[in-house]
Amino acid sequence: MLEPRLAASRADQSTPDTERSVAPAEREHDLLRGADDLLADFDRGVTVFNEFVRGCRSLFDLGRCVTVFGSARFPDGHRWYRLAREIGAELARAGCTVMTGGGPGVMEAANRGAHEAGGLSIGCNIRLPHEQQPNPYLDRTLTFDYFFVRKVMLLKYSSGFVFLPGGFGTMDELFETLTLIQTGKVEAFPCIAAGTDFWQPMVDAVAEQLYAAGTVSRGEVAIGLLDDPAEIVAHLLAEQPRPENRPEQAPD
C-alpha cells in the first residue's frame, strides 16, 4: 500500500493524520464536502486506495458469486425477508458465494439463507453516523468508510445480481449496475428484480419514459422480473461458465 505523507504514528500508517482526526463514519462526507488543501486531499486519496487494496485482498478468492441488494428495513418474518432468505439458500445450494451489503433486513436474510444452506456468506458493511452493524450470518465481513469503494466491491467479484425491494440505496445500486452494463464498463451479467409487484410498476413507468424520450434504446440493458427462488437461480446461472480456479492466497 502507499504510505501517507503525514505518518506520525507507526502504529497505524494505513490512515493519514488528516483522516485520524475525522470519525470513520464521517470520512466520505469530509472527502466530498468541496475544495480543500491539495495535500489533505492527497492523503484522503491514499486512504481510499488502501481501502480498495484491503477489499481486493479479502475478496479475490470467492469463486462464482452473486450479489443480493435490498432494504435494511424489512424485519425477520416480512415477505421480502423470507424471499431473500430462500434466494440465498438456493444460491448456496447451486455452489455460489452470496454477497450482500452486510447489514440487516434483506441483506441479513440472503446471508442467513446462504449460511444455513452451507454456502459462503460475505458482507460488505458500511460505517454510517448511526452505525450499521454487520448481521450475524457472515463468514467474512469487510467494513468500508466509503460508499463508492463498497459499491465497487459488491460489483467487481459477482457475475449476477439480484435486486429485492429497497429504498434510495437499492435504487442507486440498480441504476448504477445498469449504467455500467449499458456503457460496457462491466459484462452484461444477468440482473434480476425479485418481487414483481414492487418492481413491475416502477420498471414499466421508467422504461416507457426513457424509451419515449429516446434516452435509452430497447435491448441496451435487460432486467428480469421473477419471484420464484429456483427460477431466479436458474436464470442467473444459465449461461455462466464456472470461473477458473483462483489462487489460494492473496499476493504479498
Short mmCIF file of C-alpha atoms in Angstrom, two decimals:
data_model
loop_
_atom_site.label_atom_id
_atom_site.label_comp_id
_atom_site.label_asym_id
_atom_site.label_seq_id
_atom_site.Cartn_x
_atom_site.Cartn_y
_atom_site.Cartn_z
CA MET A 1 0.00 0.00 0.00
CA LEU A 2 1.02 3.61 -0.39
CA GLU A 3 2.37 5.33 2.69
CA PRO A 4 0.53 8.53 3.68
CA ARG A 5 2.53 11.75 3.57
CA LEU A 6 1.68 12.55 7.18
CA ALA A 7 2.51 9.46 9.23
CA ALA A 8 3.30 10.45 12.79
CA SER A 9 2.36 7.09 14.29
CA ARG A 10 3.96 3.85 13.14
CA ALA A 11 1.08 2.02 14.81
CA ASP A 12 -1.38 2.98 12.09
CA GLN A 13 0.25 4.10 8.86
CA SER A 14 -2.76 3.00 6.78
CA THR A 15 -4.68 6.09 7.94
CA PRO A 16 -3.30 9.59 7.28
CA ASP A 17 -3.17 12.17 10.08
CA THR A 18 -5.79 14.23 8.22
CA GLU A 19 -8.12 11.23 8.46
CA ARG A 20 -7.39 10.25 12.07
CA SER A 21 -8.99 13.49 13.28
CA VAL A 22 -12.23 12.55 11.48
CA ALA A 23 -14.58 9.86 12.75
CA PRO A 24 -14.55 6.91 10.30
CA ALA A 25 -18.26 7.31 9.55
CA GLU A 26 -17.63 10.95 8.53
CA ARG A 27 -14.65 10.37 6.19
CA GLU A 28 -16.71 10.26 2.99
CA HIS A 29 -18.55 13.43 3.99
CA ASP A 30 -15.19 15.07 4.67
CA LEU A 31 -13.86 13.94 1.27
CA LEU A 32 -16.89 15.19 -0.68
CA ARG A 33 -17.51 18.49 1.08
CA GLY A 34 -15.75 20.59 -1.56
CA ALA A 35 -12.37 22.09 -2.40
CA ASP A 36 -9.70 21.64 0.27
CA ASP A 37 -5.96 21.77 0.75
CA LEU A 38 -4.43 19.73 -2.07
CA LEU A 39 -2.14 17.73 0.20
CA ALA A 40 -5.03 16.96 2.54
CA ASP A 41 -6.99 15.62 -0.42
CA PHE A 42 -3.96 13.58 -1.50
CA ASP A 43 -3.83 11.98 1.94
CA ARG A 44 -7.52 11.19 1.70
CA GLY A 45 -6.85 9.61 -1.69
CA VAL A 46 -4.26 7.34 -0.09
CA THR A 47 -6.85 6.23 2.45
CA VAL A 48 -9.30 5.46 -0.37
CA PHE A 49 -6.63 3.49 -2.23
CA ASN A 50 -5.79 1.49 0.87
CA GLU A 51 -9.46 0.64 1.32
CA PHE A 52 -9.55 -0.68 -2.27
CA VAL A 53 -6.45 -2.78 -1.61
CA ARG A 54 -7.93 -4.23 1.58
CA GLY A 55 -11.13 -5.13 -0.27
CA CYS A 56 -9.31 -6.80 -3.15
CA ARG A 57 -7.10 -8.83 -0.83
CA SER A 58 -10.15 -10.05 1.10
CA LEU A 59 -12.44 -10.94 -1.81
CA PHE A 60 -10.22 -12.22 -4.63
CA ASP A 61 -10.95 -15.91 -3.95
CA LEU A 62 -14.75 -16.06 -3.86
CA GLY A 63 -15.29 -18.16 -6.99
CA ARG A 64 -18.72 -17.85 -8.58
CA CYS A 65 -20.53 -15.13 -6.65
CA VAL A 66 -23.92 -13.40 -6.80
CA THR A 67 -24.64 -10.10 -5.04
CA VAL A 68 -28.06 -9.57 -3.46
CA PHE A 69 -29.24 -5.99 -2.88
CA GLY A 70 -32.23 -4.75 -0.90
CA SER A 71 -33.54 -2.74 2.02
CA ALA A 72 -32.17 -2.89 5.55
CA ARG A 73 -35.65 -2.15 6.93
CA PHE A 74 -37.55 -5.40 6.41
CA PRO A 75 -37.56 -7.49 9.63
CA ASP A 76 -37.48 -11.25 10.03
CA GLY A 77 -40.90 -12.56 9.03
CA HIS A 78 -41.57 -9.93 6.35
CA ARG A 79 -42.32 -11.46 2.97
CA TRP A 80 -39.29 -9.81 1.33
CA TYR A 81 -37.07 -11.09 4.14
CA ARG A 82 -38.44 -14.59 3.56
CA LEU A 83 -37.88 -14.32 -0.19
CA ALA A 84 -34.29 -13.10 0.23
CA ARG A 85 -33.56 -15.93 2.66
CA GLU A 86 -34.89 -18.50 0.18
CA ILE A 87 -32.85 -16.96 -2.66
CA GLY A 88 -29.69 -17.02 -0.53
CA ALA A 89 -30.22 -20.69 0.29
CA GLU A 90 -30.93 -21.59 -3.33
CA LEU A 91 -27.79 -19.80 -4.49
CA ALA A 92 -25.67 -21.61 -1.90
CA ARG A 93 -27.08 -24.98 -2.92
CA ALA A 94 -26.11 -24.13 -6.51
CA GLY A 95 -22.50 -23.57 -5.40
CA CYS A 96 -22.49 -19.78 -5.39
CA THR A 97 -21.00 -17.42 -2.88
CA VAL A 98 -23.63 -14.94 -1.66
CA MET A 99 -22.51 -11.35 -1.15
CA THR A 100 -24.56 -8.52 0.34
CA GLY A 101 -24.07 -5.12 1.94
CA GLY A 102 -23.68 -6.96 5.23
CA GLY A 103 -26.42 -5.21 7.20
CA PRO A 104 -29.89 -6.15 8.46
CA GLY A 105 -33.14 -6.69 6.54
CA VAL A 106 -32.85 -8.18 3.05
CA MET A 107 -29.06 -8.32 3.37
CA GLU A 108 -29.25 -10.35 6.57
CA ALA A 109 -31.88 -12.63 5.05
CA ALA A 110 -29.81 -13.50 1.96
CA ASN A 111 -26.71 -14.11 4.09
CA ARG A 112 -28.78 -16.18 6.51
CA GLY A 113 -30.15 -18.40 3.76
CA ALA A 114 -26.68 -18.98 2.34
CA HIS A 115 -25.21 -19.66 5.78
CA GLU A 116 -27.96 -22.12 6.69
CA ALA A 117 -27.52 -23.96 3.38
CA GLY A 118 -23.77 -24.35 3.97
CA GLY A 119 -22.63 -21.75 1.44
CA LEU A 120 -20.07 -18.96 1.71
CA SER A 121 -21.71 -15.78 3.02
CA ILE A 122 -19.96 -12.41 2.52
CA GLY A 123 -20.86 -8.95 3.80
CA CYS A 124 -19.52 -5.57 2.66
CA ASN A 125 -20.70 -3.39 5.51
CA ILE A 126 -20.61 0.42 5.62
CA ARG A 127 -19.86 2.74 8.54
CA LEU A 128 -22.67 5.24 8.99
CA PRO A 129 -23.21 8.07 11.51
CA HIS A 130 -25.84 5.79 13.03
CA GLU A 131 -23.79 2.61 12.98
CA GLN A 132 -24.94 -0.25 10.76
CA GLN A 133 -23.88 -3.43 12.49
CA PRO A 134 -22.89 -6.48 10.41
CA ASN A 135 -25.50 -9.21 10.53
CA PRO A 136 -24.64 -12.45 12.37
CA TYR A 137 -24.71 -14.76 9.31
CA LEU A 138 -21.42 -13.73 7.72
CA ASP A 139 -18.39 -15.93 7.11
CA ARG A 140 -16.35 -12.92 6.04
CA THR A 141 -17.03 -9.26 6.83
CA LEU A 142 -15.47 -6.08 5.47
CA THR A 143 -16.49 -2.67 6.78
CA PHE A 144 -15.92 0.32 4.50
CA ASP A 145 -15.76 4.05 5.15
CA TYR A 146 -16.58 4.98 1.55
CA PHE A 147 -19.80 4.04 -0.23
CA PHE A 148 -18.16 4.14 -3.66
CA VAL A 149 -15.40 1.70 -2.66
CA ARG A 150 -18.03 -0.62 -1.18
CA LYS A 151 -20.09 -0.49 -4.39
CA VAL A 152 -17.06 -1.43 -6.48
CA MET A 153 -16.51 -4.50 -4.30
CA LEU A 154 -20.17 -5.50 -4.49
CA LEU A 155 -19.95 -5.42 -8.29
CA LYS A 156 -16.38 -6.48 -9.07
CA TYR A 157 -16.50 -10.04 -7.80
CA SER A 158 -20.01 -11.04 -8.87
CA SER A 159 -21.38 -12.46 -12.09
CA GLY A 160 -25.05 -11.95 -11.31
CA PHE A 161 -27.17 -9.51 -9.34
CA VAL A 162 -30.48 -9.80 -7.51
CA PHE A 163 -32.39 -6.66 -6.51
CA LEU A 164 -35.07 -7.05 -3.87
CA PRO A 165 -37.33 -4.19 -2.80
CA GLY A 166 -35.50 -1.30 -1.22
CA GLY A 167 -35.11 2.44 -0.93
CA PHE A 168 -32.79 5.02 -2.46
CA GLY A 169 -29.69 2.93 -1.79
CA THR A 170 -31.11 -0.04 -3.65
CA MET A 171 -32.27 2.23 -6.50
CA ASP A 172 -28.76 3.68 -6.70
CA GLU A 173 -27.23 0.21 -6.88
CA LEU A 174 -29.74 -0.91 -9.52
CA PHE A 175 -29.30 2.09 -11.81
CA GLU A 176 -25.53 2.19 -11.43
CA THR A 177 -25.29 -1.50 -12.34
CA LEU A 178 -27.49 -0.98 -15.40
CA THR A 179 -25.45 2.09 -16.39
CA LEU A 180 -22.19 0.14 -16.19
CA ILE A 181 -23.71 -2.61 -18.36
CA GLN A 182 -25.14 -0.09 -20.84
CA THR A 183 -21.79 1.67 -21.23
CA GLY A 184 -19.77 -1.55 -21.47
CA LYS A 185 -17.87 -0.96 -18.25
CA VAL A 186 -18.90 -4.39 -16.95
CA GLU A 187 -20.03 -7.57 -18.64
CA ALA A 188 -23.76 -7.86 -19.23
CA PHE A 189 -24.23 -10.21 -16.30
CA PRO A 190 -27.83 -11.15 -15.53
CA CYS A 191 -29.84 -8.79 -13.33
CA ILE A 192 -32.99 -9.97 -11.58
CA ALA A 193 -35.57 -7.80 -9.83
CA ALA A 194 -37.19 -10.11 -7.28
CA GLY A 195 -40.60 -9.04 -6.01
CA THR A 196 -42.64 -8.43 -9.14
CA ASP A 197 -45.48 -6.48 -7.53
CA PHE A 198 -42.94 -4.00 -6.11
CA TRP A 199 -40.79 -3.62 -9.22
CA GLN A 200 -43.18 -4.01 -12.15
CA PRO A 201 -44.95 -0.60 -11.92
CA MET A 202 -41.63 1.21 -11.48
CA VAL A 203 -39.83 -0.65 -14.28
CA ASP A 204 -42.74 -0.11 -16.66
CA ALA A 205 -43.00 3.61 -15.90
CA VAL A 206 -39.27 4.29 -16.11
CA ALA A 207 -38.75 2.24 -19.26
CA GLU A 208 -41.73 3.82 -21.01
CA GLN A 209 -40.48 7.33 -20.19
CA LEU A 210 -36.89 6.62 -21.21
CA TYR A 211 -37.86 4.86 -24.44
CA ALA A 212 -40.29 7.65 -25.34
CA ALA A 213 -37.64 10.30 -24.74
CA GLY A 214 -35.02 8.37 -26.70
CA THR A 215 -32.54 8.38 -23.85
CA VAL A 216 -32.40 4.57 -23.74
CA SER A 217 -32.85 2.15 -26.63
CA ARG A 218 -34.70 -1.12 -26.32
CA GLY A 219 -32.31 -4.00 -25.79
CA GLU A 220 -29.44 -1.94 -24.34
CA VAL A 221 -29.97 -3.48 -20.90
CA ALA A 222 -32.17 -6.25 -19.60
CA ILE A 223 -33.63 -6.92 -16.19
CA GLY A 224 -35.74 -9.94 -15.42
CA LEU A 225 -38.69 -9.79 -13.03
CA LEU A 226 -39.04 -13.08 -11.17
CA ASP A 227 -40.37 -14.31 -7.83
CA ASP A 228 -39.51 -18.00 -7.61
CA PRO A 229 -36.09 -18.59 -6.00
CA ALA A 230 -35.32 -21.69 -8.06
CA GLU A 231 -36.23 -19.87 -11.27
CA ILE A 232 -34.14 -16.87 -10.24
CA VAL A 233 -31.06 -19.00 -9.65
CA ALA A 234 -31.57 -20.99 -12.85
CA HIS A 235 -31.75 -17.74 -14.82
CA LEU A 236 -28.64 -16.36 -13.13
CA LEU A 237 -26.59 -19.45 -13.87
CA ALA A 238 -27.98 -20.48 -17.26
CA GLU A 239 -25.21 -19.00 -19.40
CA GLN A 240 -22.43 -18.58 -16.89
CA PRO A 241 -19.36 -20.80 -17.09
CA ARG A 242 -17.71 -21.71 -13.82
CA PRO A 243 -14.79 -19.38 -13.09
CA GLU A 244 -11.27 -20.71 -13.29
CA ASN A 245 -9.65 -21.74 -10.03
CA ARG A 246 -8.38 -18.75 -8.11
CA PRO A 247 -5.07 -18.53 -6.22
CA GLU A 248 -5.23 -19.96 -2.71
CA GLN A 249 -3.86 -16.82 -1.08
CA ALA A 250 -3.51 -13.15 -1.86
CA PRO A 251 -0.14 -11.94 -3.17
CA ASP A 252 2.13 -10.22 -0.67
#
